[in-house]
mmCIF file of C-alpha atoms and ligand atoms in Angstrom:
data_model
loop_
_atom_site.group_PDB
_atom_site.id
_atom_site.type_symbol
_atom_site.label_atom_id
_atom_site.label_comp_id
_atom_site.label_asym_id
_atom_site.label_seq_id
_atom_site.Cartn_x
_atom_site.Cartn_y
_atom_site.Cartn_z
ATOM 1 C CA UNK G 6 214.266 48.635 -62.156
ATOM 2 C CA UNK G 7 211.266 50.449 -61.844
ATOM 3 C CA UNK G 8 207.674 50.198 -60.413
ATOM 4 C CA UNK G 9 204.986 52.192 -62.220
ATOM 5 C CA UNK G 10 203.135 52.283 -59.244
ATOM 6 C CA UNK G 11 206.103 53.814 -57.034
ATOM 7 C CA UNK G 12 205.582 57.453 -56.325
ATOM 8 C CA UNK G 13 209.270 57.993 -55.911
ATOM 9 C CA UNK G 14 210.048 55.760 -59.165
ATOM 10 C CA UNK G 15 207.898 58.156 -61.170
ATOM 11 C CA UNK G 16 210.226 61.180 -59.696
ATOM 12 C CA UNK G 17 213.371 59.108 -60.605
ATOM 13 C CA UNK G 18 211.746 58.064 -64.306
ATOM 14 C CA UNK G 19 210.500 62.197 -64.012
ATOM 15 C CA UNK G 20 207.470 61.237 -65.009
ATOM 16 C CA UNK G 21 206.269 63.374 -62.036
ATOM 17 C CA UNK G 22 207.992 66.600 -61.439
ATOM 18 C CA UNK G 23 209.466 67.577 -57.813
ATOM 19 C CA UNK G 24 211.787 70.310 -56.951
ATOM 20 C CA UNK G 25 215.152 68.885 -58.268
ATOM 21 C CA UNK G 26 218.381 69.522 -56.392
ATOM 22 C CA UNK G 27 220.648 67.826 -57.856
ATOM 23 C CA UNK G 28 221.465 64.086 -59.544
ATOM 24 C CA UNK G 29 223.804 61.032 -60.567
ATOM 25 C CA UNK G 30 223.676 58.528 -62.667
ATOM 26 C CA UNK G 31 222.205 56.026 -59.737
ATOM 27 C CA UNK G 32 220.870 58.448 -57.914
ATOM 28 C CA UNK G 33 218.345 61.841 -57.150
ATOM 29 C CA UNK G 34 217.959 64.223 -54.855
ATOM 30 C CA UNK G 35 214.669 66.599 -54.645
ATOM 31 C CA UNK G 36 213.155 69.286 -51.731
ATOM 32 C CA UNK G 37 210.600 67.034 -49.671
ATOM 33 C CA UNK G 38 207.111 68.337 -50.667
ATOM 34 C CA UNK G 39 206.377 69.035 -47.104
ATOM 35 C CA UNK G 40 209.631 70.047 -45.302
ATOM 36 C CA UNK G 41 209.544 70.213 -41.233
ATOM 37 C CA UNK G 42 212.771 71.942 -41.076
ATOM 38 C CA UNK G 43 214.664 75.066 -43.132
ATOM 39 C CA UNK G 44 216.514 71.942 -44.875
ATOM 40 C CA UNK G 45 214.329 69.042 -45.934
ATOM 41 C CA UNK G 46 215.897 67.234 -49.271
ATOM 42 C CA UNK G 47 215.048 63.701 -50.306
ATOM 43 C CA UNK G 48 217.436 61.523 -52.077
ATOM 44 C CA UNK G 49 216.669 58.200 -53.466
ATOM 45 C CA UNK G 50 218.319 55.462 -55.656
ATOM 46 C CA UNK G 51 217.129 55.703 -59.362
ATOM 47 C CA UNK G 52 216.633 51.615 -58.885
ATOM 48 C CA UNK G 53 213.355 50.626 -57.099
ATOM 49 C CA UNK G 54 214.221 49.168 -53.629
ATOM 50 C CA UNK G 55 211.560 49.475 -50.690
ATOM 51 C CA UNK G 56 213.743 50.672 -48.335
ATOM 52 C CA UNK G 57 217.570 51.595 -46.944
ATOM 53 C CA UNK G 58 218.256 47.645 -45.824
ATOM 54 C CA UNK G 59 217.400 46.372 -49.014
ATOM 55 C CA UNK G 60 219.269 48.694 -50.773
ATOM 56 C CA UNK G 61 222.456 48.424 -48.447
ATOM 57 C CA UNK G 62 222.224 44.407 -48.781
ATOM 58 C CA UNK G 63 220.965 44.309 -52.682
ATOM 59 C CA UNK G 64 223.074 46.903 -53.931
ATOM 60 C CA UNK G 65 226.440 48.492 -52.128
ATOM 61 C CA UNK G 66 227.293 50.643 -54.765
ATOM 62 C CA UNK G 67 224.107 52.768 -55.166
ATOM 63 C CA UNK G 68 224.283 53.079 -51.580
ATOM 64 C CA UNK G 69 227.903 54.782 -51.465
ATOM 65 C CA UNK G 70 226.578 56.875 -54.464
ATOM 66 C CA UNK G 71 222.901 57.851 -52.761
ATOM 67 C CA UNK G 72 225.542 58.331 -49.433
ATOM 68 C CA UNK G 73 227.799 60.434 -51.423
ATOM 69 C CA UNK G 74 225.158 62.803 -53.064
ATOM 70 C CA UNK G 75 222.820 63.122 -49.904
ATOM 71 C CA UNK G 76 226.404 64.347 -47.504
ATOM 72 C CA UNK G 77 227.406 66.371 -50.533
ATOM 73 C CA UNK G 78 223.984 68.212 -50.392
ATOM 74 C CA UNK G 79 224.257 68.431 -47.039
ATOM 75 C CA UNK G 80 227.581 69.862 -46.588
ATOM 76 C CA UNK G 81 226.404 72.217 -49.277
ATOM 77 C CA UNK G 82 223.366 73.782 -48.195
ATOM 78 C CA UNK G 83 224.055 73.444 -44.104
ATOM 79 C CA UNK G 84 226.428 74.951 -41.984
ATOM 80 C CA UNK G 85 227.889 71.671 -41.256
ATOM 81 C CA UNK G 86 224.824 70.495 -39.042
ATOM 82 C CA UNK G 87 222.789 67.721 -40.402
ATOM 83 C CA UNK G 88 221.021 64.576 -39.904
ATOM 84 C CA UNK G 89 220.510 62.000 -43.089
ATOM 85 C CA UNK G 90 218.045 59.435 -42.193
ATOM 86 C CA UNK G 91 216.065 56.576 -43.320
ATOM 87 C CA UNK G 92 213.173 55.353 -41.969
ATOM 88 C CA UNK G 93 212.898 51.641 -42.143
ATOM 89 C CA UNK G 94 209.767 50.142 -41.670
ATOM 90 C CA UNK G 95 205.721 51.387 -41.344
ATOM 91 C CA UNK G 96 206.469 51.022 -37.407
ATOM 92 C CA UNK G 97 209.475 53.887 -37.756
ATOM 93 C CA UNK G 98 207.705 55.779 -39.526
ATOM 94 C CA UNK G 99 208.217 55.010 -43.339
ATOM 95 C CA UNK G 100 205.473 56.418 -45.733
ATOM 96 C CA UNK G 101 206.524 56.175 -49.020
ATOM 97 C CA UNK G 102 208.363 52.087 -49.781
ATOM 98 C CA UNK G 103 210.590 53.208 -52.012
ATOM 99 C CA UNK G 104 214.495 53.710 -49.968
ATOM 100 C CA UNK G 105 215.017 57.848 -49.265
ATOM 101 C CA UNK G 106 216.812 59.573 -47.108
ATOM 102 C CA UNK G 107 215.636 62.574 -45.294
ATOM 103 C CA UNK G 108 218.366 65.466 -45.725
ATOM 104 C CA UNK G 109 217.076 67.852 -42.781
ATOM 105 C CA UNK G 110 219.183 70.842 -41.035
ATOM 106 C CA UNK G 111 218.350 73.703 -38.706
ATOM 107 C CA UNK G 112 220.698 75.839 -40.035
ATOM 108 C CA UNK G 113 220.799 76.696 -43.487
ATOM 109 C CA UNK G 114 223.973 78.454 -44.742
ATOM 110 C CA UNK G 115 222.189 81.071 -46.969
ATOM 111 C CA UNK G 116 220.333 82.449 -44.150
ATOM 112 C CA UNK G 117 223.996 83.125 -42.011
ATOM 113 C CA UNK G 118 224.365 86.586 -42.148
HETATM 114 P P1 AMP Q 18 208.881 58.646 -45.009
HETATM 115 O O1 AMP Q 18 207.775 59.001 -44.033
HETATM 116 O O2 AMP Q 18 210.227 58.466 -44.365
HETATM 117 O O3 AMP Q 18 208.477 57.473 -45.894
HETATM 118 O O4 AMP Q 18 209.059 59.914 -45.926
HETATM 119 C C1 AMP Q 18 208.325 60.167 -47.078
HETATM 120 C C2 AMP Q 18 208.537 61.608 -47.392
HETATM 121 O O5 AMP Q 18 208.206 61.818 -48.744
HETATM 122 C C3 AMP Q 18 207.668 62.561 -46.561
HETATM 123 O O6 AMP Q 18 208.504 63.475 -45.855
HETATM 124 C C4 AMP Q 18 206.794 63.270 -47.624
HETATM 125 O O7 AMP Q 18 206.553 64.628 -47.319
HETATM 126 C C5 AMP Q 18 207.632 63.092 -48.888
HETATM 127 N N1 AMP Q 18 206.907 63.089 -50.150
HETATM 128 C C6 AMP Q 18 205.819 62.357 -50.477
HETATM 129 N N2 AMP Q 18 205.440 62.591 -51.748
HETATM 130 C C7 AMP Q 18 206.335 63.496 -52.245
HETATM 131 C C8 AMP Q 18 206.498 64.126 -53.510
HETATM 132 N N3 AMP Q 18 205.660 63.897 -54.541
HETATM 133 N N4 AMP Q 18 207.523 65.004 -53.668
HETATM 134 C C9 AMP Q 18 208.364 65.257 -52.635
HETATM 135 N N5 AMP Q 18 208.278 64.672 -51.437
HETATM 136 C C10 AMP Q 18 207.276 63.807 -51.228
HETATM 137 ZN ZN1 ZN Q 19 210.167 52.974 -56.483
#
């Protein structure tokens, strides 16, 4: 499902371009348009759900895929170092109500001499 109002639907539907990392049928991953570490990646169910708890209670199998893509990343573009994490809630910080999870790492493996 999608909301035309949903920034982050619009990136799934690519109706609005971001900086594409990779993809799955259920699920999209995309550099954060304002990264606060070396590593900042966002990935997001296609689906519209506001946020990580819906998702994990509306729809277990986009969460193992969004789970699988966003570790895959990870592992891929990290030495091994990550954190993936959702903020839940205006309170903890959520911006945009559409679930993400925030791919960030200090230590990027390209820049490992
Ligand atoms: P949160 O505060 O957890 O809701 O995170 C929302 C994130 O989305 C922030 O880190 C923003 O920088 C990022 N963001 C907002 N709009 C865009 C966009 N059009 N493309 C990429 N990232 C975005
Ligand atoms: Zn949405």
């Amino acid at each position: 499902m999608i909301n035309p109002d949903c920034i982050f639907c619009r990136i799934a539907s690519k109706d609005i371009q971001a900086n594409l990392v990779a993809e799955t049928e259920l699920s999209l991953a995309f550099w954060d348009i304002s990264p606060r570490q070396p590593i900042h990646i966002l990935v997001i169910p296609k689906n519209h759900h506001a946020n990580i708890a819906e998702l994990t209670m509306n729809s277990p199998e986009q969460l193992v895929d969004l789970m699988q893509l966003g570790t895959q990343i990870a592992l891929e573009k990290s030495t091994g170092s990550f954190r993936l994490s959702f903020n839940t809630g205006e309170e903890a910080g959520q911006t945009v109500f559409h679930a993400h999870g925030h791919i960030t790492s200090r230590t990027p493996k390209d820049q490992i001499a």
